[in-house]
Short mmCIF file of C-alpha atoms and ligand atoms in Angstrom, two decimals:
data_model
loop_
_atom_site.label_atom_id
_atom_site.label_comp_id
_atom_site.label_asym_id
_atom_site.label_seq_id
_atom_site.Cartn_x
_atom_site.Cartn_y
_atom_site.Cartn_z
CA MET A 249 0.00 0.00 0.00
CA TYR A 250 1.43 3.34 -1.08
CA THR A 251 1.20 6.52 0.97
CA LEU A 252 2.16 9.86 -0.53
CA LEU A 253 3.95 11.88 2.16
CA LYS A 254 5.09 15.01 0.36
CA LYS A 255 5.33 16.57 -3.08
CA ASP A 256 8.31 18.66 -4.09
CA LYS A 257 7.40 22.29 -4.76
CA ASN A 258 9.76 22.75 -7.71
CA THR A 259 9.38 19.46 -9.57
CA GLU A 260 7.01 16.48 -9.70
CA ALA A 261 9.20 14.54 -7.23
CA ARG A 262 7.32 12.68 -4.50
CA LEU A 263 8.22 11.40 -1.07
CA GLY A 264 6.27 8.32 -0.06
CA LYS A 265 6.15 4.92 1.56
CA ILE A 266 5.13 1.46 0.39
CA ILE A 267 3.98 -0.84 3.17
CA THR A 268 4.32 -4.58 2.51
CA SER A 269 4.00 -7.60 4.76
CA HIS A 270 7.81 -7.90 4.68
CA GLY A 271 8.52 -4.32 5.66
CA GLU A 272 8.32 -0.73 4.54
CA VAL A 273 9.95 0.83 1.51
CA ASP A 274 10.73 4.53 1.60
CA THR A 275 10.31 6.11 -1.82
CA PRO A 276 11.94 7.13 -4.10
CA ASN A 277 13.87 3.86 -3.89
CA PHE A 278 16.00 1.55 -5.99
CA MET A 279 15.77 -2.25 -6.20
CA PRO A 280 18.99 -4.18 -6.81
CA VAL A 281 18.32 -7.00 -9.26
CA GLY A 282 18.40 -10.56 -7.97
CA THR A 283 17.58 -12.21 -11.28
CA SER A 284 17.86 -15.82 -10.15
CA ALA A 285 17.18 -15.37 -6.43
CA SER A 286 20.58 -13.81 -5.86
CA VAL A 287 21.93 -10.28 -6.20
CA LYS A 288 25.13 -11.51 -7.80
CA THR A 289 28.04 -11.90 -5.33
CA LEU A 290 26.08 -10.35 -2.41
CA THR A 291 24.31 -11.94 0.55
CA PRO A 292 21.07 -10.57 2.00
CA GLN A 293 23.14 -9.41 4.98
CA ASP A 294 25.39 -7.42 2.63
CA LEU A 295 22.33 -5.79 1.07
CA LYS A 296 20.93 -4.83 4.45
CA SER A 297 24.28 -3.48 5.61
CA VAL A 298 24.19 -0.83 2.87
CA GLY A 299 20.53 0.10 3.36
CA THR A 300 18.75 -1.91 0.62
CA GLN A 301 15.05 -2.08 1.47
CA ILE A 302 13.61 -4.05 -1.46
CA ILE A 303 14.96 -6.32 -4.18
CA LEU A 304 13.68 -7.44 -7.56
CA SER A 305 13.66 -11.01 -8.74
CA ASN A 306 12.51 -12.48 -11.98
CA ALA A 307 9.70 -14.95 -12.64
CA TYR A 308 11.07 -15.99 -16.06
CA HIS A 309 14.44 -17.10 -14.70
CA LEU A 310 12.99 -18.74 -11.59
CA LEU A 311 10.38 -20.60 -13.64
CA LEU A 312 13.16 -22.11 -15.76
CA ARG A 313 15.52 -22.74 -12.86
CA PRO A 314 14.91 -24.03 -10.21
CA GLY A 315 11.19 -24.18 -11.10
CA ALA A 316 8.06 -23.73 -9.01
CA GLN A 317 8.18 -26.93 -7.01
CA ILE A 318 11.62 -26.37 -5.47
CA ILE A 319 10.72 -22.86 -4.32
CA GLU A 320 7.32 -23.93 -3.09
CA ASN A 321 8.91 -26.73 -1.07
CA ALA A 322 11.30 -24.19 0.44
CA GLY A 323 8.32 -22.17 1.66
CA GLY A 324 8.55 -19.40 -0.93
CA LEU A 325 11.24 -17.19 -2.35
CA HIS A 326 11.94 -15.22 0.85
CA LYS A 327 12.85 -18.40 2.72
CA PHE A 328 14.59 -20.00 -0.27
CA MET A 329 17.06 -17.12 -0.57
CA ASN A 330 17.01 -15.99 3.08
CA TRP A 331 15.86 -12.45 2.29
CA ASP A 332 13.12 -11.34 4.68
CA GLY A 333 12.52 -7.90 3.16
CA PRO A 334 10.08 -6.98 0.40
CA ILE A 335 10.46 -8.63 -3.03
CA LEU A 336 9.04 -7.39 -6.30
CA THR A 337 8.97 -9.97 -9.07
CA ASP A 338 8.91 -9.13 -12.73
CA SER A 339 6.47 -11.25 -14.70
CA GLY A 340 9.05 -12.34 -17.21
CA GLY A 341 7.43 -10.58 -20.15
CA PHE A 342 10.63 -8.68 -20.91
CA GLN A 343 12.77 -11.82 -20.81
CA VAL A 344 10.34 -13.87 -22.90
CA PHE A 345 10.52 -11.21 -25.57
CA SER A 346 14.26 -10.65 -25.38
CA LEU A 347 15.87 -13.92 -24.29
CA ALA A 348 13.66 -16.86 -25.12
CA GLN A 349 13.91 -18.68 -28.42
CA LEU A 350 11.24 -19.68 -30.93
CA ARG A 351 8.63 -17.49 -29.38
CA LYS A 352 5.02 -17.78 -30.51
CA ILE A 353 2.73 -15.05 -29.24
CA LYS A 354 -0.88 -16.09 -29.04
CA ASP A 355 -3.76 -14.15 -27.63
CA ASP A 356 -4.08 -16.48 -24.66
CA GLY A 357 -0.35 -16.51 -23.83
CA VAL A 358 3.18 -17.07 -25.10
CA GLU A 359 4.85 -20.30 -26.13
CA PHE A 360 8.63 -20.22 -25.99
CA GLN A 361 11.71 -22.33 -25.66
CA SER A 362 14.08 -21.87 -22.75
CA HIS A 363 17.25 -20.00 -23.72
CA ILE A 364 19.14 -22.46 -21.50
CA ASP A 365 18.19 -25.91 -22.76
CA GLY A 366 15.50 -25.40 -25.40
CA SER A 367 12.73 -26.94 -23.29
CA LYS A 368 9.24 -25.70 -24.15
CA TYR A 369 7.01 -23.56 -21.97
CA PHE A 370 3.62 -21.99 -22.39
CA ILE A 371 2.82 -19.14 -20.05
CA THR A 372 -0.41 -17.21 -19.66
CA PRO A 373 -1.31 -14.13 -17.63
CA GLU A 374 -3.00 -16.47 -15.15
CA SER A 375 -0.13 -18.95 -14.81
CA ILE A 376 2.34 -16.12 -14.19
CA ILE A 377 0.18 -14.72 -11.39
CA ASP A 378 -0.06 -18.19 -9.95
CA PHE A 379 3.71 -18.61 -10.10
CA GLN A 380 4.32 -15.26 -8.43
CA LYS A 381 1.95 -16.37 -5.69
CA VAL A 382 4.06 -19.50 -5.22
CA LEU A 383 7.11 -17.24 -4.96
CA GLY A 384 5.32 -15.18 -2.31
CA SER A 385 6.14 -11.90 -4.07
CA ASP A 386 5.16 -8.78 -2.18
CA ILE A 387 4.62 -6.99 -5.47
CA MET A 388 3.67 -8.96 -8.58
CA MET A 389 3.76 -7.72 -12.14
CA VAL A 390 1.32 -8.52 -14.92
CA LEU A 391 2.46 -10.36 -18.03
CA ASP A 392 2.98 -7.86 -20.85
CA GLU A 393 4.22 -7.84 -24.41
CA CYS A 394 7.43 -5.86 -24.71
CA ILE A 395 8.01 -4.39 -28.12
CA PRO A 396 11.46 -3.47 -29.41
CA TYR A 397 12.66 0.00 -30.41
CA PRO A 398 12.02 1.06 -33.07
CA CYS A 399 8.59 -0.45 -33.66
CA GLU A 400 5.92 0.51 -36.19
CA HIS A 401 2.84 2.21 -34.74
CA ASP A 402 0.55 -0.45 -36.21
CA TYR A 403 2.34 -3.27 -34.40
CA ALA A 404 2.73 -1.25 -31.20
CA LYS A 405 -1.04 -0.82 -31.22
CA ILE A 406 -1.71 -4.54 -31.67
CA ALA A 407 0.79 -5.36 -28.90
CA LEU A 408 -0.83 -2.81 -26.59
CA LYS A 409 -4.27 -4.31 -27.14
CA ARG A 410 -2.88 -7.70 -26.14
CA THR A 411 -1.04 -6.23 -23.13
CA THR A 412 -4.24 -4.56 -21.93
CA ASP A 413 -6.20 -7.77 -22.40
CA TRP A 414 -3.53 -9.67 -20.46
CA ALA A 415 -3.59 -7.00 -17.73
CA ARG A 416 -7.33 -7.49 -17.33
CA ARG A 417 -6.91 -11.26 -17.09
CA SER A 418 -4.01 -10.84 -14.66
CA LYS A 419 -6.18 -8.73 -12.39
CA GLU A 420 -8.94 -11.36 -12.44
CA ALA A 421 -6.40 -14.09 -11.68
CA PHE A 422 -4.92 -11.95 -8.91
CA ILE A 423 -8.31 -11.45 -7.25
CA PHE A 424 -8.93 -15.18 -7.55
CA ALA A 425 -5.49 -15.91 -6.04
CA LYS A 426 -6.12 -13.53 -3.14
CA GLU A 427 -9.53 -14.90 -2.31
CA SER A 428 -8.81 -18.53 -2.87
CA THR A 429 -6.47 -21.11 -1.49
CA THR A 430 -6.65 -23.11 -4.71
CA ARG A 431 -4.50 -22.43 -7.71
CA TYR A 432 -4.77 -22.15 -11.41
CA LEU A 433 -2.06 -24.61 -12.24
CA PRO A 434 -3.39 -28.15 -11.96
CA CYS A 435 0.08 -29.61 -11.46
CA ARG A 436 0.30 -28.43 -7.87
CA GLN A 437 -1.88 -29.14 -4.92
CA ALA A 438 -4.08 -26.58 -3.23
CA GLY A 439 -3.20 -25.30 0.20
CA ALA A 440 -1.66 -21.86 -0.02
CA SER A 441 -2.46 -19.72 2.96
CA ARG A 442 -4.94 -16.93 2.49
CA ASP A 443 -2.80 -13.82 2.41
CA THR A 444 -4.18 -10.63 0.98
CA ARG A 445 -1.18 -8.42 1.56
CA TYR A 446 0.53 -8.75 -1.76
CA GLU A 447 0.04 -6.25 -4.56
CA LEU A 448 -0.32 -6.31 -8.32
CA PHE A 449 1.10 -3.62 -10.60
CA GLY A 450 -0.04 -2.93 -14.16
CA ILE A 451 2.55 -2.09 -16.84
CA VAL A 452 2.11 0.86 -19.19
CA GLN A 453 3.39 -0.02 -22.67
CA GLY A 454 2.90 1.72 -26.03
CA GLY A 455 6.46 2.27 -27.22
CA THR A 456 7.40 5.88 -27.78
CA TYR A 457 3.96 6.80 -29.15
CA PRO A 458 2.21 9.38 -26.93
CA ASP A 459 -1.29 8.36 -28.11
CA LEU A 460 -0.67 4.72 -27.21
CA ARG A 461 0.93 5.55 -23.85
CA LYS A 462 -2.08 7.71 -22.94
CA GLN A 463 -4.47 4.99 -24.05
CA ALA A 464 -2.51 2.41 -22.01
CA VAL A 465 -2.69 4.52 -18.84
CA LYS A 466 -6.42 5.09 -19.21
CA GLU A 467 -7.18 1.41 -19.79
CA LEU A 468 -5.01 0.27 -16.88
CA ILE A 469 -6.58 2.77 -14.50
CA ASP A 470 -10.01 1.49 -15.58
CA ILE A 471 -8.93 -2.03 -14.61
CA GLY A 472 -7.39 -0.71 -11.37
CA PHE A 473 -4.02 -1.73 -9.94
CA ASP A 474 -2.11 -1.22 -6.69
CA GLY A 475 0.67 0.49 -8.62
CA TYR A 476 1.64 1.34 -12.17
CA ALA A 477 4.90 0.52 -13.91
CA ILE A 478 6.22 2.16 -17.02
CA GLY A 479 7.77 -0.51 -19.19
CA GLY A 480 9.39 -0.60 -22.60
CA LEU A 481 11.80 2.26 -21.99
CA SER A 482 15.61 2.26 -22.01
CA VAL A 483 15.42 -0.32 -24.81
CA GLY A 484 17.51 1.64 -27.31
CA GLU A 485 15.55 4.84 -27.81
CA PRO A 486 17.39 8.18 -27.53
CA THR A 487 17.52 9.52 -23.98
CA GLU A 488 15.40 12.56 -24.83
CA LEU A 489 12.67 10.32 -26.24
CA MET A 490 12.64 8.35 -23.00
CA TYR A 491 12.14 11.54 -20.98
CA GLU A 492 9.48 12.79 -23.41
CA THR A 493 7.61 9.51 -23.03
CA LEU A 494 7.80 9.85 -19.26
CA ASP A 495 6.51 13.41 -19.55
CA VAL A 496 3.34 12.31 -21.34
CA THR A 497 2.79 9.30 -19.12
CA VAL A 498 3.65 9.90 -15.47
CA ASN A 499 1.32 12.82 -14.79
CA LEU A 500 -1.66 10.77 -15.94
CA LEU A 501 -1.05 8.18 -13.22
CA PRO A 502 -3.01 8.39 -9.96
CA ASP A 503 -1.34 10.26 -7.12
CA ASP A 504 -2.14 7.63 -4.54
CA LYS A 505 -0.42 4.67 -6.24
CA THR A 506 3.22 3.64 -6.62
CA ARG A 507 4.90 4.56 -9.92
CA TYR A 508 7.66 2.25 -11.06
CA LEU A 509 10.06 2.86 -13.96
CA MET A 510 11.27 -0.56 -15.10
CA GLY A 511 14.89 -1.29 -16.02
CA VAL A 512 16.24 2.25 -15.51
CA GLY A 513 18.93 3.28 -14.82
CA THR A 514 21.96 5.45 -14.41
CA PRO A 515 22.24 8.09 -11.64
CA GLN A 516 21.29 10.82 -14.14
CA ASP A 517 18.25 8.83 -15.39
CA ILE A 518 17.14 8.30 -11.81
CA VAL A 519 17.20 11.98 -10.79
CA GLU A 520 15.51 12.94 -14.08
CA ALA A 521 12.77 10.35 -13.56
CA VAL A 522 12.30 11.23 -9.88
CA SER A 523 11.82 14.85 -10.89
CA ARG A 524 9.02 13.61 -13.20
CA GLY A 525 7.29 11.75 -10.36
CA ILE A 526 8.69 8.20 -10.42
CA ASP A 527 8.90 6.34 -7.08
CA ILE A 528 10.82 3.10 -7.65
CA PHE A 529 13.47 1.77 -10.01
CA ASP A 530 15.36 -1.40 -10.81
CA CYS A 531 18.38 -1.90 -13.01
CA VAL A 532 21.39 -4.18 -13.42
CA VAL A 533 23.60 -1.09 -13.85
CA PRO A 534 25.20 -1.00 -10.36
CA THR A 535 25.86 -4.73 -10.03
CA ARG A 536 26.83 -5.49 -13.63
CA ASN A 537 29.18 -2.49 -13.76
CA GLY A 538 30.62 -3.49 -10.40
CA ARG A 539 31.52 -6.90 -11.77
CA ASN A 540 33.05 -5.23 -14.81
CA GLY A 541 35.27 -3.00 -12.67
CA THR A 542 33.34 0.27 -12.90
CA ALA A 543 32.39 1.99 -9.65
CA PHE A 544 29.88 4.78 -9.09
CA THR A 545 31.33 7.30 -6.66
CA THR A 546 30.45 10.74 -5.32
CA GLU A 547 33.09 12.10 -7.72
CA GLY A 548 31.87 10.18 -10.78
CA LEU A 549 32.70 6.88 -12.44
CA VAL A 550 35.90 5.11 -11.47
CA LYS A 551 37.32 2.40 -13.73
CA ILE A 552 39.31 0.46 -11.20
CA ARG A 553 41.32 -1.54 -13.78
CA ASN A 554 42.91 1.71 -14.95
CA ALA A 555 46.68 1.74 -14.27
CA LYS A 556 46.46 5.09 -12.47
CA HIS A 557 44.94 3.30 -9.48
CA LYS A 558 47.88 0.95 -9.10
CA ASN A 559 49.66 3.15 -6.57
CA ASP A 560 46.58 4.87 -5.18
CA TYR A 561 46.18 3.92 -1.53
CA SER A 562 43.07 6.00 -0.97
CA ALA A 563 39.55 4.65 -0.59
CA LEU A 564 37.41 3.95 -3.66
CA ASP A 565 35.04 6.68 -2.47
CA LYS A 566 36.16 8.74 0.51
CA ASN A 567 32.55 9.75 1.19
CA CYS A 568 31.28 6.16 1.43
CA ASP A 569 31.32 4.04 4.57
CA CYS A 570 30.58 0.66 2.98
CA GLU A 571 32.78 -2.33 3.85
CA CYS A 572 34.74 -1.86 0.60
CA CYS A 573 35.53 1.82 1.13
CA LYS A 574 36.22 1.51 4.87
CA ASN A 575 38.67 -1.36 4.59
CA TYR A 576 40.35 -1.49 1.17
CA THR A 577 42.34 0.78 -1.14
CA ARG A 578 42.01 1.50 -4.85
CA SER A 579 45.42 -0.10 -5.26
CA TYR A 580 44.21 -3.37 -3.74
CA LEU A 581 40.98 -3.33 -5.78
CA ASN A 582 43.00 -2.66 -8.95
CA HIS A 583 45.15 -5.69 -8.07
CA LEU A 584 42.11 -7.91 -7.43
CA PHE A 585 40.68 -7.08 -10.85
CA ASN A 586 44.05 -7.54 -12.56
CA VAL A 587 44.42 -11.05 -11.17
CA ASN A 588 40.72 -11.92 -11.60
CA GLU A 589 40.06 -12.45 -7.91
CA ILE A 590 36.34 -12.90 -7.17
CA LEU A 591 36.66 -10.66 -4.11
CA GLY A 592 37.11 -7.68 -6.45
CA LEU A 593 33.75 -8.34 -8.10
CA ARG A 594 32.10 -8.66 -4.73
CA LEU A 595 33.62 -5.51 -3.21
CA LEU A 596 32.74 -3.30 -6.20
CA SER A 597 29.22 -4.76 -6.36
CA LEU A 598 28.79 -4.02 -2.66
CA HIS A 599 30.06 -0.49 -3.07
CA ASN A 600 27.84 0.22 -6.09
CA VAL A 601 24.72 -1.06 -4.34
CA SER A 602 25.71 1.09 -1.37
CA PHE A 603 26.15 4.10 -3.68
CA TYR A 604 22.65 3.60 -5.12
CA ALA A 605 21.07 3.14 -1.67
CA THR A 606 22.75 6.34 -0.50
CA LEU A 607 21.77 8.16 -3.70
CA MET A 608 18.12 7.29 -3.07
CA LYS A 609 18.37 8.27 0.60
CA ASN A 610 19.86 11.63 -0.38
CA ILE A 611 17.08 12.13 -2.94
CA ARG A 612 14.50 11.47 -0.23
CA CYS A 613 16.21 13.84 2.23
CA SER A 614 16.38 16.56 -0.44
CA ILE A 615 12.67 16.24 -1.24
CA GLU A 616 11.99 16.39 2.49
CA ASP A 617 13.95 19.62 3.00
CA GLY A 618 12.99 21.23 -0.32
CA SER A 619 16.43 21.06 -1.94
CA PHE A 620 15.81 18.28 -4.48
CA ILE A 621 16.27 20.56 -7.47
CA ASP A 622 19.78 21.45 -6.25
CA PHE A 623 20.60 17.84 -5.47
CA LYS A 624 19.46 16.79 -8.95
CA LYS A 625 21.75 19.41 -10.48
CA SER A 626 24.71 18.20 -8.42
CA ILE A 627 24.23 14.62 -9.70
CA LEU A 628 23.83 15.78 -13.30
CA ASP A 629 26.95 17.97 -12.98
CA ILE A 630 28.98 14.91 -12.00
CA TYR A 631 27.44 12.21 -14.16
CA GLU A 632 26.48 13.95 -17.40
CA LYS A 633 30.20 14.44 -18.08
CA GLN A 634 30.64 10.68 -18.02
CA PRO A 635 27.79 9.16 -20.00
CA LEU A 636 27.51 5.47 -19.22
CA LYS A 637 26.49 3.44 -22.20
CA ARG A 638 23.04 2.07 -21.46
CA ASP A 639 23.16 -1.64 -21.09
CA LEU A 640 20.54 -2.96 -23.43
CA SER A 641 21.01 -6.61 -22.73
CA SER A 642 18.32 -8.24 -20.71
CA ILE A 643 18.65 -9.36 -17.14
ZN1 ZN B 87 31.73 2.27 -0.74
#
């Protein structure tokens, strides 16, 4: 359940809170990505130590491996991975449309082959809700059709019609799942506890076409969701087009529901989107870059493999108090990456997740004290000089 606490007077930025049965999430907030029930190289204790409040996991990957039965037997995803905070699960729509092979889109669902071993799956809006219920997700996402960029208007319109139809069916399945202890999928026994505290978010699609985005918002609001995600952005379109699409979309969303921008982004994207009224984000950017040797710091990007760090005995970020910055030097981190030691990947991942948690905390503090517009400028001043290539590969 979302509560709006304060609106910024200079921008559309919002301060709020999402209450879930696994804890509260202060917004704006960022979700590290735990694709396959793990935020790569980090333990749940690591995540908590740097202030992470919510993580994202992914129904597509978990459906393929380890599969529903293993997680159900473990007592749900929280117990399986030992994370007791809130979890949002993506429906897998994005992965089905970007990773899976031999995809056949039908009006009742999608048939695809696993990108891992070629085994066949058929998912429907209902089966994906059912699976997310097995996972015990605090926030579930509807199944949607993700179109590429660029995409012709005619196809974007057909895909949107299907996405809206799937959203309606997802909502019906969600209500059924909340009110019932039985399940859609016949392969598993009934017996889930009646728990009405999880939420379902709709996903606004429509490519970069303002008319379709507006239509999508209207139709989703008519169906009614606990929150609204904006999907299909940061998929290759120019940055300005992404912001323009946000401009025509975000203000149409209800004030009293969470707004989630999927798969975005860099520090500059985050402050730009917050200033347009977005509440939550997820992206592989901090963890994937960490594993590649790129750190986000209060002074900008640091490429730790660079030879200039070889004799630098200062902290990675002197303004950060994470385990990496408190205890290790740039010289040591440079060495770890040069000799391919796994500890290097872990320490930079930890630092980057810490940087993002602190970035979001500072955004919240600045909205609270009315200085968000200045804080946004300070982030843009640092990070616009060092554009990070958007990572278009799927999670
Ligand atoms: Zn640090």
